[in-house]
PDB file of C-alpha atoms in Angstrom:
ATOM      1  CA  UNK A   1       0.000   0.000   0.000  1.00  0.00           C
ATOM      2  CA  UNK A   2       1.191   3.613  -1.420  1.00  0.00           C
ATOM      3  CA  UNK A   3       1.154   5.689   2.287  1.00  0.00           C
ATOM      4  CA  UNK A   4       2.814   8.513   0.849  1.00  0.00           C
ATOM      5  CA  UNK A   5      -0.321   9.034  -1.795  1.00  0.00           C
ATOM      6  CA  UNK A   6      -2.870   8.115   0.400  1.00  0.00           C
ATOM      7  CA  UNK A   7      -1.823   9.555   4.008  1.00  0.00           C
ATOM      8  CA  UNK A   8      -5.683   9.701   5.011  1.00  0.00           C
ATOM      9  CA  UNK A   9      -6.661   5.972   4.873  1.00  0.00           C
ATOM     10  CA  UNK A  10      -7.618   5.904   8.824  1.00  0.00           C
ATOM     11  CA  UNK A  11     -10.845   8.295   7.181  1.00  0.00           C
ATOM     12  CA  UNK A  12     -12.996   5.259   5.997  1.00  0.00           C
ATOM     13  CA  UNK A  13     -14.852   2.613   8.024  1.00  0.00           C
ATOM     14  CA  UNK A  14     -13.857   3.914  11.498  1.00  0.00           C
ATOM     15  CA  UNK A  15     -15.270   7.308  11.450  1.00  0.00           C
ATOM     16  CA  UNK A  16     -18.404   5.503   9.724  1.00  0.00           C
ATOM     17  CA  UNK A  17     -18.887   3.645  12.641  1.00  0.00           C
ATOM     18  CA  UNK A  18     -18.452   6.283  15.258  1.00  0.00           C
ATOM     19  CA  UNK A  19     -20.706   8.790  13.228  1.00  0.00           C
ATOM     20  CA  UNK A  20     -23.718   5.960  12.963  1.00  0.00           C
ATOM     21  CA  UNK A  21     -23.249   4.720  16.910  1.00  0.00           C
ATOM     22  CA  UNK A  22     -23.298   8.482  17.726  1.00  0.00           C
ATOM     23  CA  UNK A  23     -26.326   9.355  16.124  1.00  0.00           C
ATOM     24  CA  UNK A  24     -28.229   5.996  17.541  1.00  0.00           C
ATOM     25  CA  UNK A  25     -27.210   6.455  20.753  1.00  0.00           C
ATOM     26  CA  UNK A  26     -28.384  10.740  20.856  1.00  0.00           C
ATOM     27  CA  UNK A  27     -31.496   9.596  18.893  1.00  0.00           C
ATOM     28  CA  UNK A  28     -32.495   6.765  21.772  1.00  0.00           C
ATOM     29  CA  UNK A  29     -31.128   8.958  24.578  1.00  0.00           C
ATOM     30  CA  UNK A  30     -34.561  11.040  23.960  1.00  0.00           C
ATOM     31  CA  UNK A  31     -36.415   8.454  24.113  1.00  0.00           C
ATOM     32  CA  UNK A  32     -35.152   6.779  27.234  1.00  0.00           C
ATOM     33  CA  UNK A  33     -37.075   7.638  30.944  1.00  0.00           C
ATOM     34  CA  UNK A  34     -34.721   5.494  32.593  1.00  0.00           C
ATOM     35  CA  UNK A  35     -31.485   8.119  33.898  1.00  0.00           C
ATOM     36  CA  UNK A  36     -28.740   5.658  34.195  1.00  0.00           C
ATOM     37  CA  UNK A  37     -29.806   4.604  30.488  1.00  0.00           C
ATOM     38  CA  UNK A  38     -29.371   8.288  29.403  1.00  0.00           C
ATOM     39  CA  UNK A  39     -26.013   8.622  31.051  1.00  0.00           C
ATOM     40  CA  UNK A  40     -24.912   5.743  29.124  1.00  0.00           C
ATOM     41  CA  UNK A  41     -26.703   6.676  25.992  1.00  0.00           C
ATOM     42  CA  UNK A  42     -24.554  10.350  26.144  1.00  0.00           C
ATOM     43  CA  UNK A  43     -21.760   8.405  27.554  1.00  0.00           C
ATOM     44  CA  UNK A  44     -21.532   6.951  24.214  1.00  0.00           C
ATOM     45  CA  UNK A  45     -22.194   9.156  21.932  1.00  0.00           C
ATOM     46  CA  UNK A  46     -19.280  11.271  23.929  1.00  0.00           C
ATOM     47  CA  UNK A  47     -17.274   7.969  23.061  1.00  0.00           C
ATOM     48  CA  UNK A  48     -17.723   8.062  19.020  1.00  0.00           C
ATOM     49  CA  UNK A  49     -16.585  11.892  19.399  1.00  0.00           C
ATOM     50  CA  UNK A  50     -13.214  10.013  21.061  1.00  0.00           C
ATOM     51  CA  UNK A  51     -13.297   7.961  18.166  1.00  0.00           C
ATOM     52  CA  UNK A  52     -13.026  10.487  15.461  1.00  0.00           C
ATOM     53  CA  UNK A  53     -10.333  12.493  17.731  1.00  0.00           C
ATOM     54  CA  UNK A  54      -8.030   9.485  17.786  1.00  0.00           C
ATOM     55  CA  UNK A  55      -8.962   8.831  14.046  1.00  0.00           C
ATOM     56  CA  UNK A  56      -7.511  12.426  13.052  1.00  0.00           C
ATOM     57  CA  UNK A  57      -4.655  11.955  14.722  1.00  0.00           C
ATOM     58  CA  UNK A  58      -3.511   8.994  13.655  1.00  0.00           C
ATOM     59  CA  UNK A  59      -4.192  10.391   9.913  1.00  0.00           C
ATOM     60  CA  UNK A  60      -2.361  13.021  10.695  1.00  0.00           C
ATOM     61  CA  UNK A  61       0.945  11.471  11.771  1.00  0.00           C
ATOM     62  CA  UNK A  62       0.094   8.644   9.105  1.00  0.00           C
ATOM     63  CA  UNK A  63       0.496  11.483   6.972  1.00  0.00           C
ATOM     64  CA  UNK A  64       4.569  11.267   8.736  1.00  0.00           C
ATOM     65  CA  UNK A  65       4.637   7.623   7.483  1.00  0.00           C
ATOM     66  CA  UNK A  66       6.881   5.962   4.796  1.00  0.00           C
ATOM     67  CA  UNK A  67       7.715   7.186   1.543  1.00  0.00           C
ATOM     68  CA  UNK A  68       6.061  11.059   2.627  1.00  0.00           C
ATOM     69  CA  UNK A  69       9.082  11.817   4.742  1.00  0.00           C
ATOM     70  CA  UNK A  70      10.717  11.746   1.173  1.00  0.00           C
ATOM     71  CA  UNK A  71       8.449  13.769  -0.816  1.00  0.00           C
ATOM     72  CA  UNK A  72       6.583  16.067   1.068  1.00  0.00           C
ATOM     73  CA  UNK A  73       7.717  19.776   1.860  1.00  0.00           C
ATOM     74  CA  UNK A  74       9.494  19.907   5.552  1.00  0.00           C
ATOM     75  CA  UNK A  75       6.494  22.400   6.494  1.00  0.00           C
ATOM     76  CA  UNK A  76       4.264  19.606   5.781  1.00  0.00           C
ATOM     77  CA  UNK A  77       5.406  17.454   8.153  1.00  0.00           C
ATOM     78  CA  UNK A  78       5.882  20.196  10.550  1.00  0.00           C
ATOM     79  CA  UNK A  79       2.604  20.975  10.304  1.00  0.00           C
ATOM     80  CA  UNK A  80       1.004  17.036  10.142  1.00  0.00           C
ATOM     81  CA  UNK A  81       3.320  16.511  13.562  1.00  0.00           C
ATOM     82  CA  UNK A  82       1.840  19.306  15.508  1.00  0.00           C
ATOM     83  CA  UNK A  83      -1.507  18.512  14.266  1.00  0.00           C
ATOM     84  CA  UNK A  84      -1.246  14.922  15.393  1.00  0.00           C
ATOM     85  CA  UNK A  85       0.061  15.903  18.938  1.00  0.00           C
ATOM     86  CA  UNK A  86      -2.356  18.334  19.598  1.00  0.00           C
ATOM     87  CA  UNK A  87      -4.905  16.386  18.711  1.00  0.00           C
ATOM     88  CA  UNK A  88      -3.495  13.007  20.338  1.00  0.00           C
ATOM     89  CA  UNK A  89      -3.673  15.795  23.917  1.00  0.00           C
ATOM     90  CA  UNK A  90      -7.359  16.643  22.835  1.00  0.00           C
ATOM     91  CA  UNK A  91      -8.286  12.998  22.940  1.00  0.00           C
ATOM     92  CA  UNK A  92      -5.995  12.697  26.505  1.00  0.00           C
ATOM     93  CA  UNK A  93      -8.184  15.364  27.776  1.00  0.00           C
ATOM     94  CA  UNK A  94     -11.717  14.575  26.932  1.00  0.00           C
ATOM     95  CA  UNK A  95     -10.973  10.473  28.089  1.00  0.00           C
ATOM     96  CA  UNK A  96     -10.225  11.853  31.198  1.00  0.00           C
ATOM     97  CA  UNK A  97     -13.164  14.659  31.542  1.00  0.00           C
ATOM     98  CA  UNK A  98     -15.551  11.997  30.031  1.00  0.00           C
ATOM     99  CA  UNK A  99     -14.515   9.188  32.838  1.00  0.00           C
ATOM    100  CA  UNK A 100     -14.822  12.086  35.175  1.00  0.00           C
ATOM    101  CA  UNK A 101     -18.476  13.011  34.035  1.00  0.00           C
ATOM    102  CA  UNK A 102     -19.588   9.573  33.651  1.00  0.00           C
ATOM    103  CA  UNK A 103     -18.357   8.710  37.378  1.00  0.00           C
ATOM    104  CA  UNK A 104     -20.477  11.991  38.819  1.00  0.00           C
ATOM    105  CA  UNK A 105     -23.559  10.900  37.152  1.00  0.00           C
ATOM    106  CA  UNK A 106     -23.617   7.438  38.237  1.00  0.00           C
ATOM    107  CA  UNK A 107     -22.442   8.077  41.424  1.00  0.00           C
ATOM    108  CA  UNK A 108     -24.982  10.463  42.029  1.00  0.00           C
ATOM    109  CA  UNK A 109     -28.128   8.033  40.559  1.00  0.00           C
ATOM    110  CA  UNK A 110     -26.776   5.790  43.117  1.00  0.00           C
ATOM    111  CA  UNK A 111     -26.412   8.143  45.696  1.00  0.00           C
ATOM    112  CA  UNK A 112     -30.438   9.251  45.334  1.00  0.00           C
ATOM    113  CA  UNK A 113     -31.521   5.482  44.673  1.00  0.00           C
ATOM    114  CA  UNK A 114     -34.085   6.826  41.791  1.00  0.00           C
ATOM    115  CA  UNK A 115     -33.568   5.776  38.305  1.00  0.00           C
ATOM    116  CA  UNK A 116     -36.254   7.101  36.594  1.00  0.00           C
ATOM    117  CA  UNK A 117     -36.983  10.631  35.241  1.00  0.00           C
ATOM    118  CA  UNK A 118     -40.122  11.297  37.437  1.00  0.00           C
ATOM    119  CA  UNK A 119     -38.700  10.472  40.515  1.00  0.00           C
ATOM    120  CA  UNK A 120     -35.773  13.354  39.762  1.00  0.00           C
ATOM    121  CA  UNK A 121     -38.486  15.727  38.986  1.00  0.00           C
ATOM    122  CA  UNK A 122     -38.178  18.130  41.987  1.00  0.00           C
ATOM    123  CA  UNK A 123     -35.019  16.967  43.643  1.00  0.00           C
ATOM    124  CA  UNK A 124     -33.697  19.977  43.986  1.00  0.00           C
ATOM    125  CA  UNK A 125     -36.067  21.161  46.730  1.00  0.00           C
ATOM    126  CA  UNK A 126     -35.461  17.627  48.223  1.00  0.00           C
ATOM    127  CA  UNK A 127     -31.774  16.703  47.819  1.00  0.00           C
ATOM    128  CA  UNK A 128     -30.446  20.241  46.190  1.00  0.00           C
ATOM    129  CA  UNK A 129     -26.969  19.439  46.891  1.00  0.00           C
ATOM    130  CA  UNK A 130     -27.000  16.001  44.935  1.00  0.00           C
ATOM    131  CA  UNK A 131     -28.884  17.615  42.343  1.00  0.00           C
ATOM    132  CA  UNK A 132     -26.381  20.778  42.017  1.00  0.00           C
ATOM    133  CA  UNK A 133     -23.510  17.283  41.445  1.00  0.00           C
ATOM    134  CA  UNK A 134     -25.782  15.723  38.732  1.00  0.00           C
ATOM    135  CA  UNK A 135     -26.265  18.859  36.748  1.00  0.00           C
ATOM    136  CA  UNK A 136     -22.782  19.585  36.553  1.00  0.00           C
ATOM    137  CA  UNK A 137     -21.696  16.147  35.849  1.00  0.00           C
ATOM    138  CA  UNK A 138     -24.488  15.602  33.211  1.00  0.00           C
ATOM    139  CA  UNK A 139     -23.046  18.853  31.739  1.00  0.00           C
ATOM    140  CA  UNK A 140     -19.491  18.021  31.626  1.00  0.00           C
ATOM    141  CA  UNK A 141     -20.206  14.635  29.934  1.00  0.00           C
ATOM    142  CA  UNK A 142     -21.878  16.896  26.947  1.00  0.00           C
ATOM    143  CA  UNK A 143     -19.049  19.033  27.178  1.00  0.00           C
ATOM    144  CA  UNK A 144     -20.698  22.525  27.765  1.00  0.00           C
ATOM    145  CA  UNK A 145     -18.583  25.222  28.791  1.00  0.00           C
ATOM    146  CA  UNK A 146     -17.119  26.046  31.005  1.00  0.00           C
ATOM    147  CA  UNK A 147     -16.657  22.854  32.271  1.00  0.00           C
ATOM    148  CA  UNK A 148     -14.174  19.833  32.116  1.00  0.00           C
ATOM    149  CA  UNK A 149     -15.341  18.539  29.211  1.00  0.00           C
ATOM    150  CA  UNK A 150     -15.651  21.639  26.727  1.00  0.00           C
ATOM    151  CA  UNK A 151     -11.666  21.854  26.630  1.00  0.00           C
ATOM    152  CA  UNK A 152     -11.044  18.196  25.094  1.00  0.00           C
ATOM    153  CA  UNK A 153     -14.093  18.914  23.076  1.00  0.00           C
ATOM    154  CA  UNK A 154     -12.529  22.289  21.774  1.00  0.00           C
ATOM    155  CA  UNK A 155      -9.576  20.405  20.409  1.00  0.00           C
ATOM    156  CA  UNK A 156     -11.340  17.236  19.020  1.00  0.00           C
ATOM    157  CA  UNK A 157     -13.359  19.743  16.805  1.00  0.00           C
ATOM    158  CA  UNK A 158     -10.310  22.040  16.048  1.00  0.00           C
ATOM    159  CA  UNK A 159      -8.482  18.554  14.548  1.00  0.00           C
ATOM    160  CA  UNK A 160     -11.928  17.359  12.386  1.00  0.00           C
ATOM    161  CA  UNK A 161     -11.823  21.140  10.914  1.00  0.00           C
ATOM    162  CA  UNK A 162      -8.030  20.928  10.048  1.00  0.00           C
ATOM    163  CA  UNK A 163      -8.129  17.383   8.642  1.00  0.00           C
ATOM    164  CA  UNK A 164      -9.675  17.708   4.886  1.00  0.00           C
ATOM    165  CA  UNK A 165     -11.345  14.716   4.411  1.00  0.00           C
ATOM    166  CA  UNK A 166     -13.302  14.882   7.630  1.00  0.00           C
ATOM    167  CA  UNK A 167     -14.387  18.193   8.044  1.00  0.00           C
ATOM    168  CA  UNK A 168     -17.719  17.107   6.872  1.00  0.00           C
ATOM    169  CA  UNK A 169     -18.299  14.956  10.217  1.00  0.00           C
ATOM    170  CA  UNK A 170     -18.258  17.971  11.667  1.00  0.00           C
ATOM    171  CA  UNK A 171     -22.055  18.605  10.800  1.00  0.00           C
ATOM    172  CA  UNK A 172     -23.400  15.388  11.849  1.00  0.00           C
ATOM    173  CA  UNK A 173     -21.003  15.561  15.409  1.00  0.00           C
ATOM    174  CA  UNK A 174     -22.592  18.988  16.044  1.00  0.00           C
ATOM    175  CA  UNK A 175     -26.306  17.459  15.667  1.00  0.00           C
ATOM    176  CA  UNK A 176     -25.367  14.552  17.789  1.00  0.00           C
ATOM    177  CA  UNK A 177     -23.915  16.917  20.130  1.00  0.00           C
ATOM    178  CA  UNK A 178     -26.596  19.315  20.222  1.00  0.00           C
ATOM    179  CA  UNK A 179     -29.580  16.452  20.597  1.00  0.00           C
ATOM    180  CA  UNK A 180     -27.473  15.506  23.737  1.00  0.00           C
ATOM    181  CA  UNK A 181     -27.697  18.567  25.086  1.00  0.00           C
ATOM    182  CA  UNK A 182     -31.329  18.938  24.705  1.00  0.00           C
ATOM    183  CA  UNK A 183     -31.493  15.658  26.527  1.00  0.00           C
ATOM    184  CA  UNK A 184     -29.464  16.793  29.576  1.00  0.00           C
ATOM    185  CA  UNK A 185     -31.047  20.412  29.871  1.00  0.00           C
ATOM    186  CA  UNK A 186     -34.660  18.872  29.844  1.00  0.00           C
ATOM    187  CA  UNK A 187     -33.285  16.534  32.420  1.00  0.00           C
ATOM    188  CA  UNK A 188     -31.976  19.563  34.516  1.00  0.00           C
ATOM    189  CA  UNK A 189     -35.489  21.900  33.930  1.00  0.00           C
ATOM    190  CA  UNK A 190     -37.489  18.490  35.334  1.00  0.00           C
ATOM    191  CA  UNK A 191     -35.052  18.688  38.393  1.00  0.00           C
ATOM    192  CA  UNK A 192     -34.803  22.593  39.342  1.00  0.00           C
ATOM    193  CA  UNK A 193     -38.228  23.580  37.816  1.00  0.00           C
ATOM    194  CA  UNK A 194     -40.632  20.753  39.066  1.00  0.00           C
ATOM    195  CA  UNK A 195     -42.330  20.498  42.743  1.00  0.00           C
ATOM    196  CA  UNK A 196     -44.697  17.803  42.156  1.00  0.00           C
ATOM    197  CA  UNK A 197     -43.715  15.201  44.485  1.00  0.00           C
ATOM    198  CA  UNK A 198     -46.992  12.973  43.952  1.00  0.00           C
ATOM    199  CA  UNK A 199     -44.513  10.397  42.111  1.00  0.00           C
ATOM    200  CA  UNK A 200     -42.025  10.600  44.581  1.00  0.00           C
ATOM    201  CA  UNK A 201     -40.354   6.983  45.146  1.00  0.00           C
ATOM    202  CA  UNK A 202     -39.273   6.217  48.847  1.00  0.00           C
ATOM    203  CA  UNK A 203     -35.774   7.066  48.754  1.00  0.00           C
ATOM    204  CA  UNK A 204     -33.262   5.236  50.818  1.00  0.00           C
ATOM    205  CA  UNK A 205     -31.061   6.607  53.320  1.00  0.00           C
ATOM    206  CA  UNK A 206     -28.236   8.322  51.900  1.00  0.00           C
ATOM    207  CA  UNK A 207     -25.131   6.713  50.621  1.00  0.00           C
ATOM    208  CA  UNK A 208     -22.166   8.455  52.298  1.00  0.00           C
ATOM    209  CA  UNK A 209     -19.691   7.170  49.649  1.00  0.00           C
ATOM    210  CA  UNK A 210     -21.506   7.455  46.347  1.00  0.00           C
ATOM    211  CA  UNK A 211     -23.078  10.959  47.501  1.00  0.00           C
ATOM    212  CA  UNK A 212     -19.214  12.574  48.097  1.00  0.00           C
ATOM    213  CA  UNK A 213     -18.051  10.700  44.789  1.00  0.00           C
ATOM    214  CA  UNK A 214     -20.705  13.076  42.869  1.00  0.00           C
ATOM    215  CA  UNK A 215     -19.942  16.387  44.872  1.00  0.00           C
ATOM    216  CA  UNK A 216     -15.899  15.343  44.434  1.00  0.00           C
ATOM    217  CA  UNK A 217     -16.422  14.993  40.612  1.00  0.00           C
ATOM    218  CA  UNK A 218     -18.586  17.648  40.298  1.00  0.00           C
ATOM    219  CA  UNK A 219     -16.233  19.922  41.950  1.00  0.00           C
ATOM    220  CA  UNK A 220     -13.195  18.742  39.854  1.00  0.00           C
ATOM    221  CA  UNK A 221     -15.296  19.052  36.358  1.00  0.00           C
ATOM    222  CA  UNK A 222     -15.679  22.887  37.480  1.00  0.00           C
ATOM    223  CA  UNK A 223     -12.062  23.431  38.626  1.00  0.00           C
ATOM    224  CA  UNK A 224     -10.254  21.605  35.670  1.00  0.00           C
ATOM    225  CA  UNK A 225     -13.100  23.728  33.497  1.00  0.00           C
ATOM    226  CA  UNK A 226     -12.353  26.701  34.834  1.00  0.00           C
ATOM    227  CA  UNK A 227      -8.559  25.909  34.883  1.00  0.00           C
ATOM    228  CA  UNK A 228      -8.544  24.399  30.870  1.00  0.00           C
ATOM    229  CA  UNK A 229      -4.904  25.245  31.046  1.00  0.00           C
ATOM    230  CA  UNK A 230      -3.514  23.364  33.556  1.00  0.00           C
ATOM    231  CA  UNK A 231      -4.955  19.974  31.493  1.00  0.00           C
ATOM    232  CA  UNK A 232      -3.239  21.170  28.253  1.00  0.00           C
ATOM    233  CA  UNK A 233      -0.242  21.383  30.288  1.00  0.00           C
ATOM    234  CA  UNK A 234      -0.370  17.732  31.756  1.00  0.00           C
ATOM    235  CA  UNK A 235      -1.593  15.783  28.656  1.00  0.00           C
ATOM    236  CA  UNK A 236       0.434  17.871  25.780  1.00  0.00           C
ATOM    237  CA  UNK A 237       3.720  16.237  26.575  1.00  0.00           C
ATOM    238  CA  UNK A 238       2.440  12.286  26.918  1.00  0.00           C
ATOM    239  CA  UNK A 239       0.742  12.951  23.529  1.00  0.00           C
ATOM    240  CA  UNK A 240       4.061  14.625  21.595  1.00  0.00           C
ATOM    241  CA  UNK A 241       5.947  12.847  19.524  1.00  0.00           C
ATOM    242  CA  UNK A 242       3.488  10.163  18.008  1.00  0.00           C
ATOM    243  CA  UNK A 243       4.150  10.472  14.701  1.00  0.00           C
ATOM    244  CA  UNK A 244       7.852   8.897  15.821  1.00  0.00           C
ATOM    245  CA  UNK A 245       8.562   5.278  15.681  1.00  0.00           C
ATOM    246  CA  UNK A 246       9.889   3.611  18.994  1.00  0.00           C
ATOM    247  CA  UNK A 247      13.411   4.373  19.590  1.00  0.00           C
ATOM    248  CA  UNK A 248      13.957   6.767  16.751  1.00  0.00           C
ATOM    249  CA  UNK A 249      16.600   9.054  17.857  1.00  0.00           C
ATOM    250  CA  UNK A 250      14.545  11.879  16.816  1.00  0.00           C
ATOM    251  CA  UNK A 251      11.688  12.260  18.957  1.00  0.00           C
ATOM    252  CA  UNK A 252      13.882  13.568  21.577  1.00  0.00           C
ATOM    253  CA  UNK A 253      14.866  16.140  19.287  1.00  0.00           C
ATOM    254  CA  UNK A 254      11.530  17.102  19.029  1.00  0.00           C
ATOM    255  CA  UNK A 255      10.133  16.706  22.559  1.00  0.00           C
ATOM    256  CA  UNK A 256      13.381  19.319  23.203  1.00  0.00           C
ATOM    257  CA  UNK A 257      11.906  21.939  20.479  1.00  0.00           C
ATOM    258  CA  UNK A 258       8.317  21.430  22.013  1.00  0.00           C
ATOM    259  CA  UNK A 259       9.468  22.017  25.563  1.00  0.00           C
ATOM    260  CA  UNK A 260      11.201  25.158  24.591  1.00  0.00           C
ATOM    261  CA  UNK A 261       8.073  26.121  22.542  1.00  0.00           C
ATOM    262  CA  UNK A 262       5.842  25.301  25.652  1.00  0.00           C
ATOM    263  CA  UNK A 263       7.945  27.207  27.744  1.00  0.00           C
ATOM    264  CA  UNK A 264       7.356  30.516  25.504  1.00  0.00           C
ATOM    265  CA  UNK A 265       3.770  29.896  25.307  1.00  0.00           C
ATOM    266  CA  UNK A 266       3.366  29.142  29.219  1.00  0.00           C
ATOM    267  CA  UNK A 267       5.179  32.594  29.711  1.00  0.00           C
ATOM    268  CA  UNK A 268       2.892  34.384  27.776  1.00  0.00           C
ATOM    269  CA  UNK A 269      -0.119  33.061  28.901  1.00  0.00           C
ATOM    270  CA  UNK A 270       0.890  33.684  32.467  1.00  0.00           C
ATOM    271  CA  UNK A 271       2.103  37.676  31.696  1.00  0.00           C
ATOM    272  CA  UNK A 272      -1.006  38.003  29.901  1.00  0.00           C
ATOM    273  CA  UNK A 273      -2.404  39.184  26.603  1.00  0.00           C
ATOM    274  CA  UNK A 274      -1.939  42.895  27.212  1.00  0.00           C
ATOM    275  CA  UNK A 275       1.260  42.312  28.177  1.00  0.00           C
ATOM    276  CA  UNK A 276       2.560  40.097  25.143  1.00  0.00           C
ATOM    277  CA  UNK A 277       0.582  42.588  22.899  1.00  0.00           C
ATOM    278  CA  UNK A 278       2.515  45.258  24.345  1.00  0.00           C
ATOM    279  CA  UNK A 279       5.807  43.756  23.884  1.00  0.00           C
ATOM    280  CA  UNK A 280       4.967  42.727  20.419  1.00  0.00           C
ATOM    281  CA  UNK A 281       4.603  46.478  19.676  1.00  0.00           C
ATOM    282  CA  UNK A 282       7.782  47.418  21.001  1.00  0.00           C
ATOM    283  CA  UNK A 283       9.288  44.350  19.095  1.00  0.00           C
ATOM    284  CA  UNK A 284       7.470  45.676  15.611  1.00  0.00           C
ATOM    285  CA  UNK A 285       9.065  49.348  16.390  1.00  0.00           C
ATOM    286  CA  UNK A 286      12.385  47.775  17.249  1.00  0.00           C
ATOM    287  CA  UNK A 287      12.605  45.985  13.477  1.00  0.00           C
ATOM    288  CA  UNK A 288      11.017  48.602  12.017  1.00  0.00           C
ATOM    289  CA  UNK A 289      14.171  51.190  12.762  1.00  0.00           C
ATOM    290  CA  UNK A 290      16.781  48.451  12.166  1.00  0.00           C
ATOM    291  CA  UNK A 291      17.712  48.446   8.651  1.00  0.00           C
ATOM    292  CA  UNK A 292      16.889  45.791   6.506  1.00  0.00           C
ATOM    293  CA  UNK A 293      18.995  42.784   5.104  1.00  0.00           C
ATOM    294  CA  UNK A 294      18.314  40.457   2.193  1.00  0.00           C
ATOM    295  CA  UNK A 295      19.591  36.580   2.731  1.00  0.00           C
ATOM    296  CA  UNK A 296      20.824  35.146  -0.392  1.00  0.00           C
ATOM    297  CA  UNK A 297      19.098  32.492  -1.986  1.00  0.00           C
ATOM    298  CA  UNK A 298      19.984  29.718  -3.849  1.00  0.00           C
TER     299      UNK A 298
END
């Protein structure tokens, strides 16, 4: 098989798959009345989104592979490395948020001891606190901001729009995504909006252990959210350097360039925008009074 013709072959029956189980599990997810079926439902649809992150990024550094190395421009490759990486840390980060997510909302069903959509009706005038967890957690695993599970999200999108032959998937993903969050804000409304307590199951006593596992991941999906950076930071470097075979000499060459690069970009985001705007001026007016030089070419 040519790989230096056809660097895209990952874009066939995988994606296919992921796009179809996405939109069969956000289709039944509106139809379900059982809660720990919708979780699961939106638990997988999340997982087809996973599917076409890892799928772009292995296209991407496939794009790297035998024979392109050869003939394809050196910012070509730059370009399908970084791609890969940043993609490969997109997927990192949305595994983790959607493990998160998927742990709060089960954790909290089990905590409350009602499965099915009437008996949540109203539960935040009962149990607000457990309701306040489920919310969040339900709303991570969608991936609305600004929560845990917008940042890996983010990226997955970003690395569908850059990769050519997939940026179609795009359309159907946002559907999928948006049905899903129609399911979990009509699950919220029947929660914080509804008093009627006529179908109001006995509850059980409270389960210390599942009941803190749903306010601990529901307080980590709003920290992590809120601090998006901190994740880039701790999956960017696991994901670099994909697009490298085992034990080729040059992926620590290029874990050393991204380190350095990371450490500009960390420096900047820490001084803040103003601040790199303003020194950007003074860097324009700097070259702008030094005289000019032309490099030869060949």
């Amino acid at each position: 098989r040519d790989w230096s013709t056809k660097p895209y072959g990952w874009t066939g029956a995988l994606p296919t798959v992921a796009l179809l189980t996405g939109a069969w599990a956000s289709i039944a997810a509106t139809r379900q009345r059982r809660l720990p079926r919708v979780v699961a439902l939106l638990a997988l649809t999340q997982l087809s989104l996973l599917l076409l992150g890892a799928v772009a990024a292995a296209s991407f550094h496939g794009h790297v592979g035998v024979g392109a190395r050869h003939i394809a421009p050196e910012y070509e490759i730059l370009w399908a490395r970084l791609a890969g990486d940043e993609a490969y840390a997109a997927v990192l980060i949305q595994l983790f948020a959607h493990v998160l997510a998927a742990l709060g909302c089960f954790a909290a069903l089990a905590a409350s001891g009602a499965v099915r959509l009437q008996h949540w009706a109203g539960m935040a005038a009962r149990r607000p606190g457990l309701a306040l967890a489920f919310a969040i957690s339900l709303l991570s695993l969608v991936g609305l901001p600004p929560l845990a599970g917008f940042i890996g999200k983010l990226g997955i999108l970003r690395a569908i729009v850059e990769h050519s032959a997939m940026r179609w998937m795009l359309i159907v993903a946002a559907i999928e995504l948006a049905i899903g969050a129609w399911v979990v804000l009509k699950v919220i409304v029947a929660m914080f909006s509804s008093d009627d307590a006529s179908n109001e199951p006995k509850l059980p006593a409270a389960r210390p252990w599942a009941t803190r596992t749903a306010y601990a991941a529901a307080l980590l999906s709003v920290l992590l959210g809120l601090g998006g950076q901190r994740l880039v930071v701790l999956a960017r470097l696991p994901a670099a350097g994909g697009s490298f075979e085992p034990g080729d000499a040059g992926r620590l060459e290029w874990l050393e360039e991204r380190r350095a690069s990371w450490a500009i970009e960390d420096a900047r985001f820490a001084d803040g925008p103003e601040l790199h705007d303003a020194d950007e001026t003074v860097e324009s007016e700097t070259e702008g009074d030094a005289p000019m030089s032309v490099q030869p070419t060949e």
